[in-house]
Coordinates of C-alpha atoms and ligand atoms in Angstrom, one line a residue:
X1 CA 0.0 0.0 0.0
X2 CA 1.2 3.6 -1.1
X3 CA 1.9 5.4 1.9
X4 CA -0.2 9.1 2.0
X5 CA 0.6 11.7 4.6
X6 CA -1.2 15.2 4.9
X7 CA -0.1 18.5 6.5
X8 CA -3.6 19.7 7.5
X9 CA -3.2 23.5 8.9
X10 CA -6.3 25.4 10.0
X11 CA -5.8 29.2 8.3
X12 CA -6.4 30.7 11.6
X13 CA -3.1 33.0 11.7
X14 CA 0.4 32.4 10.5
X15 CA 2.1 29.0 10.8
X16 CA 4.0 28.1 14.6
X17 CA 7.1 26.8 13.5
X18 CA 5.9 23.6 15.3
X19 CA 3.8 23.4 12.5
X20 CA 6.2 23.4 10.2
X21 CA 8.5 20.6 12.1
X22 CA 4.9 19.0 11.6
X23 CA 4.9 19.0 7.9
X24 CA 8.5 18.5 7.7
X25 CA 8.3 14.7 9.5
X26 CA 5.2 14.1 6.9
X27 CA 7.4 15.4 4.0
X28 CA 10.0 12.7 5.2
X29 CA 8.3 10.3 6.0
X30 CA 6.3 10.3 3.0
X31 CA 9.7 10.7 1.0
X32 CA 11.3 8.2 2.5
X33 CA 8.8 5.7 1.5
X34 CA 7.8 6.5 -1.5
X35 CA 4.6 8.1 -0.8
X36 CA 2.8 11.3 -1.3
X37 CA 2.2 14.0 1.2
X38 CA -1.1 16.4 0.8
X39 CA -1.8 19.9 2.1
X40 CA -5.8 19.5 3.4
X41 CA -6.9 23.1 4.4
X42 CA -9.0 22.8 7.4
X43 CA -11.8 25.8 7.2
X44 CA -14.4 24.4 8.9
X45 CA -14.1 26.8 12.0
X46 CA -15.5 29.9 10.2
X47 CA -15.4 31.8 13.2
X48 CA -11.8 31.4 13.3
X49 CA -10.6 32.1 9.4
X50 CA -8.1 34.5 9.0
X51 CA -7.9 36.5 5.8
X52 CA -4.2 36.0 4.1
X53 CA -3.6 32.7 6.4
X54 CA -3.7 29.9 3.8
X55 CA -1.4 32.3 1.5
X56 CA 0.4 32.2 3.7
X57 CA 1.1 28.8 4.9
X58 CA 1.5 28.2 1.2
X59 CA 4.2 30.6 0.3
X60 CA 6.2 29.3 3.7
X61 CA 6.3 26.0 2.3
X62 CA 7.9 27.0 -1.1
X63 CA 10.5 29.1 0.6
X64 CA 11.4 26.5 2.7
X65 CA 11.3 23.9 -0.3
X66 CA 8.6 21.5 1.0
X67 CA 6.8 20.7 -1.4
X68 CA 3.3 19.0 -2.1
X69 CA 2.0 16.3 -4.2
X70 CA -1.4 17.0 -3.8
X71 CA -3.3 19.6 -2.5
X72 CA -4.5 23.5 -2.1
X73 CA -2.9 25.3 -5.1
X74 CA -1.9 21.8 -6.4
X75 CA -5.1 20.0 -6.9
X76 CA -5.2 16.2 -7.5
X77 CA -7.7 13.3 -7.5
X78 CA -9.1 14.1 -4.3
X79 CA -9.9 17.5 -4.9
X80 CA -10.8 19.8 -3.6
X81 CA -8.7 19.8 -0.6
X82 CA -9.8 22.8 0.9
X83 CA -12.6 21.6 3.8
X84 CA -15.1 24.9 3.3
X85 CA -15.5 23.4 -0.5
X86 CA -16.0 19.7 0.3
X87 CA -18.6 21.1 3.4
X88 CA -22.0 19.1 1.5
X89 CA -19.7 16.2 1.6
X90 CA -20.1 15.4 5.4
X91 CA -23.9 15.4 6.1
X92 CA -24.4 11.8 4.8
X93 CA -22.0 10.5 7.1
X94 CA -23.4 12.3 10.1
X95 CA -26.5 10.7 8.7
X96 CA -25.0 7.5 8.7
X97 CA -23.8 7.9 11.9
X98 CA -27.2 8.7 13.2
X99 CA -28.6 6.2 11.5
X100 CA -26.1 3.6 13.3
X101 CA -26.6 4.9 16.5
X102 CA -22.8 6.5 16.9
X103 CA -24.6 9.7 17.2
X104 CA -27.6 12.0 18.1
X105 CA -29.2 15.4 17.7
X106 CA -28.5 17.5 21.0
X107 CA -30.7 20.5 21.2
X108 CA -29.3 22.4 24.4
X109 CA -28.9 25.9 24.2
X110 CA -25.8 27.7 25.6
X111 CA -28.0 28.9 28.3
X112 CA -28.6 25.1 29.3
X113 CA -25.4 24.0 28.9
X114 CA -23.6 26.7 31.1
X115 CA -26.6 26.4 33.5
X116 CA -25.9 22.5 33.8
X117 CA -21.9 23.4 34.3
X118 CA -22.8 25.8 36.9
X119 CA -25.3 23.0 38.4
X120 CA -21.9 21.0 39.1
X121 CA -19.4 23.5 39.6
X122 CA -21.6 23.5 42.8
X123 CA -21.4 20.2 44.3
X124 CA -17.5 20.7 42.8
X125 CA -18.0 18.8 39.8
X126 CA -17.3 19.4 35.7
X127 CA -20.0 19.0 33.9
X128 CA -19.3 16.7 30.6
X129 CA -21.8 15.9 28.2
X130 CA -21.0 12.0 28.1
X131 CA -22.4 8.9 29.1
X132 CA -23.1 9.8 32.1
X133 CA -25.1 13.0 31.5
X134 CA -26.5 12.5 28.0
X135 CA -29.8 11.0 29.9
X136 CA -30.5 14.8 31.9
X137 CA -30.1 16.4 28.4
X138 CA -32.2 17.8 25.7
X139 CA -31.4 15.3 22.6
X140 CA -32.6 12.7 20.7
X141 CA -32.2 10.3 23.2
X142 CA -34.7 11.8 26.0
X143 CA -37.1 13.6 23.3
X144 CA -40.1 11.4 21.6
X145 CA -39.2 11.0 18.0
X146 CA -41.9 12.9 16.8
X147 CA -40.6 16.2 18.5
X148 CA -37.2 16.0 17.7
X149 CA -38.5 15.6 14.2
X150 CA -40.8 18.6 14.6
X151 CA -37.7 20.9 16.2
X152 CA -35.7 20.2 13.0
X153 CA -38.3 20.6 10.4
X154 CA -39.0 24.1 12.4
X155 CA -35.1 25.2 11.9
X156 CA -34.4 24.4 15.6
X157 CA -30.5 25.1 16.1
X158 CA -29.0 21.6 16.9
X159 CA -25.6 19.9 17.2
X160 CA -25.3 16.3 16.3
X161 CA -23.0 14.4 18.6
X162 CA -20.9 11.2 18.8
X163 CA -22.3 8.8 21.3
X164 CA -20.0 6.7 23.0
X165 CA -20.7 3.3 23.3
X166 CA -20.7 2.3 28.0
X167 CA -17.6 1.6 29.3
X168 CA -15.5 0.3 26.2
X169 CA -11.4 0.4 26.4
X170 CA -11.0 2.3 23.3
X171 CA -6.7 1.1 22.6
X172 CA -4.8 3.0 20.0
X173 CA -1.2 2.2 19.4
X174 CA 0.6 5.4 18.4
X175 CA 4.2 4.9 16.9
X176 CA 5.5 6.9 19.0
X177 CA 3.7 7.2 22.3
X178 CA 3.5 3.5 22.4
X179 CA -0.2 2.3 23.7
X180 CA -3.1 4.6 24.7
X181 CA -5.9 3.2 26.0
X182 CA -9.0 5.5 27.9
X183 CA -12.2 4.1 28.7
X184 CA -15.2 5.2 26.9
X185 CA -17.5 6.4 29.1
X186 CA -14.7 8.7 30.3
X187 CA -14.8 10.4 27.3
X188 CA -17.0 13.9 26.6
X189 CA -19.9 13.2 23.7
X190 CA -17.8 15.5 21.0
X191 CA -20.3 17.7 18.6
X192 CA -19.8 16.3 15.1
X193 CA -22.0 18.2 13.0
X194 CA -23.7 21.8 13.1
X195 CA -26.9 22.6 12.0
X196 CA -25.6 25.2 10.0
X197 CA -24.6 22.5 7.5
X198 CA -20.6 22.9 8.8
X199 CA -18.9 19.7 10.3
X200 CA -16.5 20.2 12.8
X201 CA -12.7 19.3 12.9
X202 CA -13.8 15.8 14.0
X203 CA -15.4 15.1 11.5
X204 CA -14.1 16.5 8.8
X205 CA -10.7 15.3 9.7
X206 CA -11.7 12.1 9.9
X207 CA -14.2 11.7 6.8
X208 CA -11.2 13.2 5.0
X209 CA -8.3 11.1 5.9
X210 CA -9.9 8.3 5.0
X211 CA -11.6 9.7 1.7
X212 CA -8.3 10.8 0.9
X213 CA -6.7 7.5 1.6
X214 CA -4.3 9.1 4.5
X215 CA -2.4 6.1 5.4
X216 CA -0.8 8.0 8.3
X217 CA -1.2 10.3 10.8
X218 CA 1.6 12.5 11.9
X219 CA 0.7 15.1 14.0
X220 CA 1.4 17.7 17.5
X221 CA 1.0 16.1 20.6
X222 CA -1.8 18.4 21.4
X223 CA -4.0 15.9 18.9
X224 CA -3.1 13.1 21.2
X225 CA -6.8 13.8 23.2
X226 CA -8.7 13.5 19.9
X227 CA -7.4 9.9 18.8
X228 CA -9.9 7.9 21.1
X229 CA -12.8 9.7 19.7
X230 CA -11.2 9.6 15.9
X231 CA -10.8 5.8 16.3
X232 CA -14.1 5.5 17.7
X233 CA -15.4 6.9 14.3
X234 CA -13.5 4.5 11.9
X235 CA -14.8 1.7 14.0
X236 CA -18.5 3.5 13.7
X237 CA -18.0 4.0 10.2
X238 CA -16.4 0.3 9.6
X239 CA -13.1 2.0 7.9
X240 CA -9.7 0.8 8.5
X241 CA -7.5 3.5 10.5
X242 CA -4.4 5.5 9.8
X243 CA -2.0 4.3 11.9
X244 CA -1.4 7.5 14.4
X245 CA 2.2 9.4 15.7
X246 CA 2.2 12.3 18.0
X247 CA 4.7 14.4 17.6
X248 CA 6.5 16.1 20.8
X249 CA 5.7 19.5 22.0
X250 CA 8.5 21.8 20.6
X251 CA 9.5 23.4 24.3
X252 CA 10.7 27.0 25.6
X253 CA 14.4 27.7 25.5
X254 CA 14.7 26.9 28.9
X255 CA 12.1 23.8 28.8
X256 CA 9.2 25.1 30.7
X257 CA 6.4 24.5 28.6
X258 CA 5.2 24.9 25.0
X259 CA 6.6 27.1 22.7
X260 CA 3.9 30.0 22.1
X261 CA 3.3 32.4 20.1
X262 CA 4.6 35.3 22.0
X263 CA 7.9 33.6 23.2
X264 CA 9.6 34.3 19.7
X265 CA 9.7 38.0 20.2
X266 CA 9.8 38.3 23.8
X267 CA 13.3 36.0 23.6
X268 CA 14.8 37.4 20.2
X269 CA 13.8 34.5 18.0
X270 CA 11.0 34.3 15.8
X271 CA 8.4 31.4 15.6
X272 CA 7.0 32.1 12.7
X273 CA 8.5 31.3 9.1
X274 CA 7.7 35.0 7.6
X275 CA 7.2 37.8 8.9
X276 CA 3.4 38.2 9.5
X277 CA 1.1 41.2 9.7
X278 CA -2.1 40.3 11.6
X279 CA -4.9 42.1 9.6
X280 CA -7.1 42.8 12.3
X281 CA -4.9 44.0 15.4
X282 CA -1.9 45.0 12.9
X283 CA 0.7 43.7 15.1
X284 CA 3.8 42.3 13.1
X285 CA 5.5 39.0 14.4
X286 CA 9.0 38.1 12.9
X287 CA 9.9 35.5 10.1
X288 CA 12.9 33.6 9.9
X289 CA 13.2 34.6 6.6
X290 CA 13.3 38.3 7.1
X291 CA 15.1 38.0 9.9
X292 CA 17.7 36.7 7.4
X293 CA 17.8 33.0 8.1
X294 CA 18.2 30.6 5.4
X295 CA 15.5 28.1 4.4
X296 CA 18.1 24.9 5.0
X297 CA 19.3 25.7 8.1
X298 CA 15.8 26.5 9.1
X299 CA 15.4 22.7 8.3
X300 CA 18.3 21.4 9.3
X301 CA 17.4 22.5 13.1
X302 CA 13.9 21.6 12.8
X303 CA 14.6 18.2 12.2
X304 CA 16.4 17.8 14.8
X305 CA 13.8 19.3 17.1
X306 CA 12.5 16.0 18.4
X307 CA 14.6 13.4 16.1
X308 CA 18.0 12.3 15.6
X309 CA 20.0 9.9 12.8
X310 CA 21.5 7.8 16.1
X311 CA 24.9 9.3 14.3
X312 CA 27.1 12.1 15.2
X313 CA 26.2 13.7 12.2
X314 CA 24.5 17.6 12.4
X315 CA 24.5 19.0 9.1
X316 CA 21.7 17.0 6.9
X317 CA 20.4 18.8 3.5
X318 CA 16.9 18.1 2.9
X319 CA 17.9 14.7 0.8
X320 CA 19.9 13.6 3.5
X321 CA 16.9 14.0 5.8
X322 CA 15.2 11.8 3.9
X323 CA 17.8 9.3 3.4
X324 CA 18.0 8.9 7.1
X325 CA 14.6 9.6 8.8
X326 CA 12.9 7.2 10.7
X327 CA 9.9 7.6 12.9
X328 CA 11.6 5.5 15.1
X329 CA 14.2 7.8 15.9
X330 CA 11.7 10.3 17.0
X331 CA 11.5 11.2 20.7
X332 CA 9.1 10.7 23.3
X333 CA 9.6 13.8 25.1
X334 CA 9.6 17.7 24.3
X335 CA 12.3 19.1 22.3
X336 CA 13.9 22.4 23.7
X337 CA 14.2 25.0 21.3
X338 CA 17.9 26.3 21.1
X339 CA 18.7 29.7 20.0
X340 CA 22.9 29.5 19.5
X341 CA 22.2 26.4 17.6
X342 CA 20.0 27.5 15.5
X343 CA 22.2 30.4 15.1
X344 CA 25.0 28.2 14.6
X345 CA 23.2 26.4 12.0
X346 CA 22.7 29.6 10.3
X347 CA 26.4 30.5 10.0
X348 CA 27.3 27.3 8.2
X349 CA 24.9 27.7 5.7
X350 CA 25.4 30.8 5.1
X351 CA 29.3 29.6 5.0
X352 CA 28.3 27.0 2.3
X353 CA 26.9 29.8 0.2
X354 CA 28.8 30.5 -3.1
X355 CA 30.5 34.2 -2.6
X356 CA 28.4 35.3 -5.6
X357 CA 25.1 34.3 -3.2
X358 CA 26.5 36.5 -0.9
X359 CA 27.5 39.6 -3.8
X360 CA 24.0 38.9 -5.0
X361 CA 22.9 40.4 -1.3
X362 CA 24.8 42.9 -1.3
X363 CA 24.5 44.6 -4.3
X364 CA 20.8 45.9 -4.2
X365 CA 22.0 47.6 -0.8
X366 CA 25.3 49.1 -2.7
X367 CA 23.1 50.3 -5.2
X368 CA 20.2 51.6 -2.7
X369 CA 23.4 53.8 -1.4
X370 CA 24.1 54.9 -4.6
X371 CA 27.7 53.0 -4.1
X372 CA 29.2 51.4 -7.0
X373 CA 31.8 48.9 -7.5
X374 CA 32.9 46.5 -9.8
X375 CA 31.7 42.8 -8.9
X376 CA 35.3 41.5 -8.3
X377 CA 35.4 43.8 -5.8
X378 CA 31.9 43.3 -4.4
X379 CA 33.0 39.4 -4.0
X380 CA 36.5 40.0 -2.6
X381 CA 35.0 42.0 0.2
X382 CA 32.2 39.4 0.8
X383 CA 34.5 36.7 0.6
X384 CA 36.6 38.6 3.3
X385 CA 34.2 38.9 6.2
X386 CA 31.9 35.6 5.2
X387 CA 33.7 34.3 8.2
X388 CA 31.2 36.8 10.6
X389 CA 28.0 36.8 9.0
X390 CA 25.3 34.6 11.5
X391 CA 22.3 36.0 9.4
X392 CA 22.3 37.3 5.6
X393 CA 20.5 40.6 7.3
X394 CA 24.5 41.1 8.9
X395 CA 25.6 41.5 5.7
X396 CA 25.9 45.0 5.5
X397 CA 26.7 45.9 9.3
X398 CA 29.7 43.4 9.0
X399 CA 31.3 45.1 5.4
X400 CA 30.1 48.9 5.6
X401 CA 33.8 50.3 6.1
X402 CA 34.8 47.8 3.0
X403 CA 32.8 50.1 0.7
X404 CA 32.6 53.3 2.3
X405 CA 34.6 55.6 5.4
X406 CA 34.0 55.6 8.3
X407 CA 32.0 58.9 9.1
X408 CA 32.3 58.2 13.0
X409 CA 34.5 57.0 15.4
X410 CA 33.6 54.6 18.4
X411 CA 34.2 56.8 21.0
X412 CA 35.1 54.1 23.3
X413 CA 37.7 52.6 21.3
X414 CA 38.9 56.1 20.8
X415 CA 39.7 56.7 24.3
X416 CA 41.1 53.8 24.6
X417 CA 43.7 53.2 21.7
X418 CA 43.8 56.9 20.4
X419 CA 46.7 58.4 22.5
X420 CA 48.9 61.6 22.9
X421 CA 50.9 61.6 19.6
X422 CA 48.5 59.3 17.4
X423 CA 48.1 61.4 14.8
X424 CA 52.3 61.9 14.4
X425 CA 52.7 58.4 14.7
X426 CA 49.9 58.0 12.1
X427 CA 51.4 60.7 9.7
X428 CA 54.6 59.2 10.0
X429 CA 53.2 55.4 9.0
X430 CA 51.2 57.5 6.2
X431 CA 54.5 57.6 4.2
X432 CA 55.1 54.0 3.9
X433 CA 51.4 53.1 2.6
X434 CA 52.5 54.1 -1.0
X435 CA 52.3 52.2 -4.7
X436 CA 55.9 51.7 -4.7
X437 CA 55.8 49.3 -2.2
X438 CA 53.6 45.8 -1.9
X439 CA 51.9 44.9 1.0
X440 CA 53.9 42.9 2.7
X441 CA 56.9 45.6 2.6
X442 CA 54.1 48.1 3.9
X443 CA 53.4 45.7 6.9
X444 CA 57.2 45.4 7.2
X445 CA 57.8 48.7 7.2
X446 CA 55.1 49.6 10.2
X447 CA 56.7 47.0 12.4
X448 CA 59.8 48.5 12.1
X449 CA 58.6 51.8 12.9
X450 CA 57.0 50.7 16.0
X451 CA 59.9 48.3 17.1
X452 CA 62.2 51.3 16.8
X453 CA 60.9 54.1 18.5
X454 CA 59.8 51.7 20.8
X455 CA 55.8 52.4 20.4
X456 CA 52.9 49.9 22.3
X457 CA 51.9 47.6 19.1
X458 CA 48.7 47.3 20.0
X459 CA 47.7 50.5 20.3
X460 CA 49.4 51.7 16.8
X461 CA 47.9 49.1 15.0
X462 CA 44.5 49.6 16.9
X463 CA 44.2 53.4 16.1
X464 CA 44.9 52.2 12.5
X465 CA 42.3 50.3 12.2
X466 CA 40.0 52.9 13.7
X467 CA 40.8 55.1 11.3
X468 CA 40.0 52.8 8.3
X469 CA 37.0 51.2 9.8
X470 CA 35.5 53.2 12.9
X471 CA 36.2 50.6 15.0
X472 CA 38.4 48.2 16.1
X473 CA 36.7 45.2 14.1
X474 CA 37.5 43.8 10.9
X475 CA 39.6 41.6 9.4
X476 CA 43.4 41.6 9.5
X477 CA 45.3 45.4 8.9
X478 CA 47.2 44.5 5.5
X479 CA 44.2 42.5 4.2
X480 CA 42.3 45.6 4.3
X481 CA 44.7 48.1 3.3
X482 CA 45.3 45.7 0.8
X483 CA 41.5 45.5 -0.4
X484 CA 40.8 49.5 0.0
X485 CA 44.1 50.5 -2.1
X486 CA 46.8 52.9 -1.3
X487 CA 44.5 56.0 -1.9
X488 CA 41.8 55.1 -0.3
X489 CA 43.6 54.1 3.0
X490 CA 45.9 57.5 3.3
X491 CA 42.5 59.3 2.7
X492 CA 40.8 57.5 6.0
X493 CA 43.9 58.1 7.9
X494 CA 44.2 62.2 7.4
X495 CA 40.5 62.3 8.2
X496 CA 40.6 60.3 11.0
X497 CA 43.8 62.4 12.3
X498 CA 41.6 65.5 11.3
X499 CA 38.4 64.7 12.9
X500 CA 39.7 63.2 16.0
X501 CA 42.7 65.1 16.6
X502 CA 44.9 65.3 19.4
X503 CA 43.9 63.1 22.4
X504 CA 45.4 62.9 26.2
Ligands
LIG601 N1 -6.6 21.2 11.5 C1 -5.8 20.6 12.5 C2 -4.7 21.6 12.9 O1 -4.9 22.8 12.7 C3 -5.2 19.3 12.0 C4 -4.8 18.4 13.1 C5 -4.6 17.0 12.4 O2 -3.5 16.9 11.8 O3 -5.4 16.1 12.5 O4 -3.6 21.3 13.4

C-alpha cells in the first residue's frame, strides 16, 4: 500500500514553526517511502478564518522547499482539498452515523449547557456531556421522536454528537507514544455536526483522511486527546484506520512548557517562518526569513527538534533527511528550542553559500546607497568577512567600512587606543602606505617603525584600524589596506587624524 501523509493547517493566523516541524516529519516520511504528502486546508471553523492565512502557509512552504503532491494550489484526484469546499460532503455521514446509532441530535442551548456546568461546579463537579449525562439532556435520546423531528423541520438550532458506546477500552497504538488506551464512558460526547450545515474538525478530519486515503497520521501532541474519539469513528464507520504518531511539544528555550506564540519576540527569535502582519490587530511578528535566516538551516534545526539519525552527524540537506529519517528515531519527550544552535546552523549555511550568493545580497543595498563597485570587488569584500555573518541581514553591518569611510568614530575605542601623539605616529606610517611598495613591505615597514621608536603595538595598529573602519573590528590590517588601495587608505587616515585630533 502507497503510503499518503497530509499536512492539514487550519488558516487561523500564520504558521507556529511547530507546524512546520509538523509538515516536515510528513514530508520525510512520506519521501522516504515512496509516498505522497497532501496539504488538506481545514476551514471548517468559520469563526476562526483569517484573511491572508492559507497564503500564507502556502508561500512558507515554497520558501522552505517543501513541497506538495497533492493539495490546495496543487489540486489532485481528491480535490478539492480545501474543507469549506468539500462542506455538502459530510452530512451523509453524520446521517450515517445517526442512523447507526454512533450519534444523536442534541438540542441544548448555551444557556442550558452553562446552567448545567454551573449546576456542578456547585457540588464541585465538571459537567461533561458523556455517558453519564447524555440521559438529563435535551437530545434525541430523551425527546419522543416525533418532536425531535418537529424541532428540526421548524429550523431548531441543533448539534449532532458522537455517542459513545458504555464503558468500552477504546486502545490506539501510536508509533511513537506506544499504547493509549481510555475508557469510553470517560470520554466527553464530542459535537460532530452543526446545524448550519458545517462539520466540525472531527469530523471533517476524519471523513477526509480516510476519503483521501491518509495512510498515516503525523501530527502535535496536542491531537493526542482526539485519537480515542477519531478511532471511535472508523470503527463507527467500519473504515480501517491510519495508523497515528504524536509528535513532541517543541518546548521554551529553557524547557518550561510549549513554545507559544509570544515567546519568539519576547526571547529574540522568531516562531514564525515569515514575517506576519495580523490584519485585524496590525501587530507584526518576525519571520525567519526576514530576519535573514536561510531556508536549509531552518530545516536542518527543525529536524532535529525532536529526532536524531543515532549518528554524530548535524548537518543533513533536505535529501539527506530523507535518506536517514525514521519515525523511530523520534523522541518521546519535548524538544527544547535552542537559540545558539539555531544560530549556529545559520552561520554554516550561510558559509556553504557560493560568494556570488553573498555579492547577490549585497549589491541591491550598494546600489540603494548609490555606491558602486565593480563585482570582483563586491566578492573579494564578501568573501573577506563571510567568516562573521550569522544571518544574511548582517551582511551589510559586517562590510560597511569595506565600501565606504567611516563617518564616525567609536568613542570608546577612541579613548582607549587613540593616544597623545596618534596622529604623528599615524602621519609618519602615512608615508610608507604608497604604490611603490607591496603589502607585505608596507606591513614590514610599520613593524619597524613601532619596534624602533619603541611604540605599544597594540595600540598603533588599533588606532589604524579605527581610522580605516570606525572601529576596532574587521579583518586583518594589510588585508584591508590591501583590499581598499593605497589612496583610499591615506584618505581614512588624514581624516581620521583630522576629525579626531589630538587626544590625552
Ligand atoms: N486542522 C488541525 C490543525 O490545525 C489538524 C490536526 C490534524 O493533523 O489532525 O492542526
Amino acid at each position: 500500500m502507497k503510503v499518503r501523509v497530509r499536512f492539514a493547517p487550519s488558516p487561523t493566523g500564520p504558521l507556529h514553526i511547530g507546524g512546520v516541524r509538523t509538515a516536515l516529519y510528513n514530508y520525510l516520511f512520506a519521501k522516504k517511502n515512496g509516498g505522497d504528502l497532501l496539504l488538506r486546508i481545514e476551514d471548517t471553523d468559520q469563526g476562526r478564518f483569517v484573511p491572508g492565512a492559507e497564503e500564507y502557509i502556502i508561500e512558507s512552504f515554497k520558501w522552505l522547499g517543501i513541497k506538495f503532491d497533492e493539495g490546495v494550489g496543487i489540486g489532485g484526484p481528491h480535490a478539492p482539498y480545501r474543507q469549506s469546499e468539500r462542506k455538502d460532503l459530510y452530512k451523509k455521514f453524520a446521517d450515517e452515523l445517526l442512523e447507526k446509532g454512533f450519534a444523536y441530535y442534541a438540542f441544548d442551548s448555551a444557556a442550558d449547557l452553562e446552567a448545567k456546568r454551573k449546576e456542578f461546579e456547585a457540588v464541585k463537579k465538571t459537567f461533561q456531556y458523556d455517558v453519564n449525562t447524555r440521559l438529563q439532556m435535551c437530545n434525541s435520546l430523551t425527546l419522543p421522536k416525533d418532536e425531535v423531528e418537529k424541532r428540526i423541520s421548524n429550523g431548531e438550532q441543533y448539534v449532532i454528537r458522537f455517542k459513545y458506546p458504555e464503558n468500552e477500552d477504546v486502545v490506539v497504538d501510536d508509533l511513537i507514544r506506544g499504547t493509549v488506551k481510555i475508557n469510553t464512558s470517560l470520554l466527553d460526547d464530542k459535537v460532530l455536526y452543526k446545524s448550519d450545515g458545517m462539520p466540525t474538525y472531527h469530523l471533517a478530519n476524519v471523513v477526509d483522511d480516510h476519503l483521501m486515503e491518509i495512510t498515516h497520521v503525523i501530527r502535535g501532541e496536542e491531537w493526542l486527546p482526539s485519537v480515542p474519539l477519531h478511532a471511535m469513528l472508523y470503527k463507527a464507520f467500519g473504515w480501517e484506520a491510519p495508523r497515528f504518531a504524536h509528535l513532541p511539544l517543541l518546548l521554551k528555550p529553557d524547557g518550561n512548557g510549549k513554545l507559544s506564540k509570544r515567546d519568539g519576540d519576547r526571547l529574540g527569535f522568531p516562531v514564525f517562518p515569515l514575517e506576519w502582519h495580523d490584519p485585524k490587530s496590525g501587530e507584526i511578528s518576525s519571520g525567519y526569513r526576514e530576519k535573514g535566516y536561510l531556508p536549509e538551516a531552518v530545516i536542518n534545526f527543525l529536524a532535529l527538534l525532536g529526532w536524531n539519525s543515532g549518528t554524530e552527524q548535524e548537518f543533513f540537506t533536505l535529501d539527506e533527511l530523507v535518506e536517514n529519517f525514521s519515525i523511530e528515531k523520534i523522541s518521546k519527550s519535548g524538544a527544547k528550542f535552542d537559540l545558539e544552535k539555531a544560530k549556529w546552523f545559520n552561520h554554516h549555511y550561510i558559509q556553504q553559500m557560493p560568494d556570488s550568493a553573498l555579492a547577490d545580497l549585497l549589491t541591491p543595498v550598494l546600489a540603494a546607497k548609490n555606491l558602486s563597485f565593480p563585482q570582483e570587488k563586491v566578492l573579494k569584500g564578501v568573501a573577506m568577512i563571510k567568516e562573521r555573518v550569522h544571518f544574511t541581514t548582517e551582511l551589510w553591518e559586517q562590510c560597511h567600512y569595506l565600501f565606504e569611510a567611516p563617518c564616525s568614530y567609536d568613542e570608546q575605542a577612541v579613548k582607549k587606543r587613540w593616544k597623545h601623539g596618534t596622529p604623528l605616529h599615524l602621519t609618519e606610517i602615512s608615508k610608507f602606505i604608497d604604490e611603490k611598495y607591496s603589502i607585505s613591505q608596507m606591513h614590514d615597514f610599520v613593524m619597524d617603525y613601532i619596534q624602533s621608536n619603541e611604540l605599544n603595538m597594540g595600540q598603533i595598529m588599533n588606532s589604524f584600524r579605527l581610522a580605516l573602519v570606525g572601529e576596532t573590528k574587521g579583518p586583518d590590517l594589510f588585508t584591508l589596506i590591501d583590499f581598499l588601495g593605497v589612496d583610499e587608505t591615506k584618505k581614512r587616515l588624514f581624516k581620521a587624524i583630522d576629525v579626531i585630533g589630538e587626544r590625552e
